[in-house]
Structure formats: C-alpha cells, structure tokens
Amino acid sequence: MNYILTNSYEAMSKKAASLICAQILMKPACVLGLATGSTPIGAYKQLAALFKAGELSFKGVSTVNLDEYCGLQETHPQSYRTYMNDNLFNHIDIKKHNTYVPDGMASDYAQECAKYDKTIHELGGIDLQLLGIGNNGHIGFNEPGEEFVMDTHRVLLSEDTISANSRFFENEISNVPTAALTMGLRGIMHARKVVLLACGKAKFEIIDRALYGPVTPKLPASILQLHPDLTVICAKEC
Ligand code: GLP
C-alpha cells in the first residue's frame, strides 16, 4: 500500500488528479472506475482544469461508476448520473456513450446488475478505480454485512448511510432513496489500480480500522488490504 498524507483538500485532490492523468497519458483508451460523494469533487475539478489547459484528453477514455440510487430518474438533481455530468463529464471531451452509470430506474434490477458486470468485463476491466469511503466503511454502496458481495447488486442502504447522505436531500431523511445498485467487490478488487481518498478527521478512524484492522465484511473497505496496487491519499483538513 502506498499511503500519502496531505495537508489540505486541494493537495489531496491535485495528487489524485495527477495519478488519474498519468493513467490516461499511459493508456489513452483506459477504463476509469469513478466515485461520487463530496470527497472526489476537487479531483474532478483538477481534471477538468487539465483538460481546459490542453494537457489532457478523455476522447479514448471509458468510465464506469460505482453506483446509483434506485428510483431516481437520471435527470434528478441528486442522481449520480447528474453528479457525474455536473462535476466532470460536461467539462471534458469524453464521449458520453463511453460513460456508464447503473440504471437505478431499471424495472429488472437483477438483469441490470448482470448487464453492468458484463459491460465491465467487455471493456476489459477497470484500469484505475477511484474510491471514497463511507463513515461506516462502505465503498461504492457495499454496506457492512455478513459477507462480501462480489457481483453488482441491489442493496438496501443502512441507516448510517441514509442519514449521512440526507445532506444532499435537504437534510430530510425521508427524501433519501432507501436502495441503490452498486458495483460489487469483484469489480473493485479486479481493478488494476485503486486510489482511495479520505479527508478530514471524521474519516481517520474508519480509514485506520479499514487499513490496519481485521479484513471483515462488517467493514467492506477492509478488503482493500488485499489489493496489490492500492494508493490511499488522505487530507488532514477537509
Ligand atoms: C456515498 C457514495 C460513496 C462515497 C460515500 C462517501 O455513499 N456511494 O461512493 O464514498 O458516499 O461520501 P463523501 O465523500 O461525501 O463522504
């Protein structure tokens, strides 16, 4: 594991963007696994700035997102598709048809999940997977449980997650979707490189337990201890 501690959110974001930039320069037709939440927004800003400065092109890049809420139209302001468009895709030259986010409105979830895993497989797997971490140790929406779930699947969100994410839904818990589709741990663990971001003291305890405690499905991010190419970038302040 490569552990990088930075002093600020900006420094963490710049470091993450520079690793993603290096990945694209090394393999212009690479597959990026992308995350949502507040943590990666700064890295996406940096990537958009690199594109604007003419230093980076996403023309050959494909992306697969980790997850999507069930029951939100993709045009909903809090859907992860909207998040990706607003924070990254609308600011770079990526071809939209090469960007994949699970369809949270699919009528047959099992079929949609199987299709998503097939897409990842057909793309040749993920070259670099970007991750944040939930307060309860979830990655994507792989919530704490009794077993590691390997395939893309539908998950019922935990109370912790619903409460943490209510800040995006006018602080109203009843507005937060109760279920989501999430890439499973195989997609994440088979990525050739994983970059995990965490910022602020609030995340330090969970990062410490995930990286140095026992590997257990009760703390899904702990499986990353087994990843052969994991870079963790933390920021002291958020
Ligand atoms: C959501 C996302 C995760 C993300 C987590 C933490 O639940 N599904 O992918 O890592 O939130 O978000 P934040 O970065 O806002 O703390």
PDB file of N, CA and C in Angstrom, residues 35 130 143-144 146 189 206 210 222 225 232-233:
ATOM      1  N   ALA A  35     -16.088   7.458  -8.649  1.00  0.00           N
ATOM      2  CA  ALA A  35     -16.854   7.507  -7.402  1.00  0.00           C
ATOM      3  C   ALA A  35     -17.602   8.829  -7.305  1.00  0.00           C
ATOM      4  N   LEU A 130     -11.219   4.835  -8.630  1.00  0.00           N
ATOM      5  CA  LEU A 130     -11.198   5.883  -7.617  1.00  0.00           C
ATOM      6  C   LEU A 130     -12.266   5.557  -6.572  1.00  0.00           C
ATOM      7  N   GLU A 143     -22.403  -2.088   1.610  1.00  0.00           N
ATOM      8  CA  GLU A 143     -22.624  -1.785   3.022  1.00  0.00           C
ATOM      9  C   GLU A 143     -22.080  -2.895   3.915  1.00  0.00           C
ATOM     10  N   PRO A 144     -21.815  -2.589   5.206  1.00  0.00           N
ATOM     11  CA  PRO A 144     -21.388  -3.624   6.145  1.00  0.00           C
ATOM     12  C   PRO A 144     -22.410  -4.765   6.179  1.00  0.00           C
ATOM     13  N   GLU A 146     -22.742  -9.524   6.381  1.00  0.00           N
ATOM     14  CA  GLU A 146     -22.212 -10.806   6.832  1.00  0.00           C
ATOM     15  C   GLU A 146     -21.252 -11.419   5.824  1.00  0.00           C
ATOM     16  N   MET A 189     -12.047  -4.958  -6.716  1.00  0.00           N
ATOM     17  CA  MET A 189     -10.782  -5.661  -6.407  1.00  0.00           C
ATOM     18  C   MET A 189     -10.032  -6.095  -7.658  1.00  0.00           C
ATOM     19  N   ILE A 206     -12.120   5.517  10.628  1.00  0.00           N
ATOM     20  CA  ILE A 206     -12.594   4.419   9.771  1.00  0.00           C
ATOM     21  C   ILE A 206     -11.483   3.981   8.805  1.00  0.00           C
ATOM     22  N   ALA A 210     -10.027   0.317   8.600  1.00  0.00           N
ATOM     23  CA  ALA A 210     -10.116  -0.383   7.314  1.00  0.00           C
ATOM     24  C   ALA A 210      -8.741  -0.886   6.871  1.00  0.00           C
ATOM     25  N   SER A 222     -12.197  -2.861   4.271  1.00  0.00           N
ATOM     26  CA  SER A 222     -11.037  -3.620   4.763  1.00  0.00           C
ATOM     27  C   SER A 222     -10.536  -4.613   3.719  1.00  0.00           C
ATOM     28  N   GLN A 225      -7.181  -4.169   1.810  1.00  0.00           N
ATOM     29  CA  GLN A 225      -5.863  -4.599   2.308  1.00  0.00           C
ATOM     30  C   GLN A 225      -5.266  -5.682   1.416  1.00  0.00           C
ATOM     31  N   VAL A 232      -3.573   5.179  -1.031  1.00  0.00           N
ATOM     32  CA  VAL A 232      -4.517   5.885  -0.165  1.00  0.00           C
ATOM     33  C   VAL A 232      -4.024   7.319  -0.036  1.00  0.00           C
ATOM     34  N   ILE A 233      -4.880   8.279  -0.378  1.00  0.00           N
ATOM     35  CA  ILE A 233      -4.488   9.691  -0.251  1.00  0.00           C
ATOM     36  C   ILE A 233      -5.430  10.340   0.757  1.00  0.00           C
TER      37      ILE A 233
END
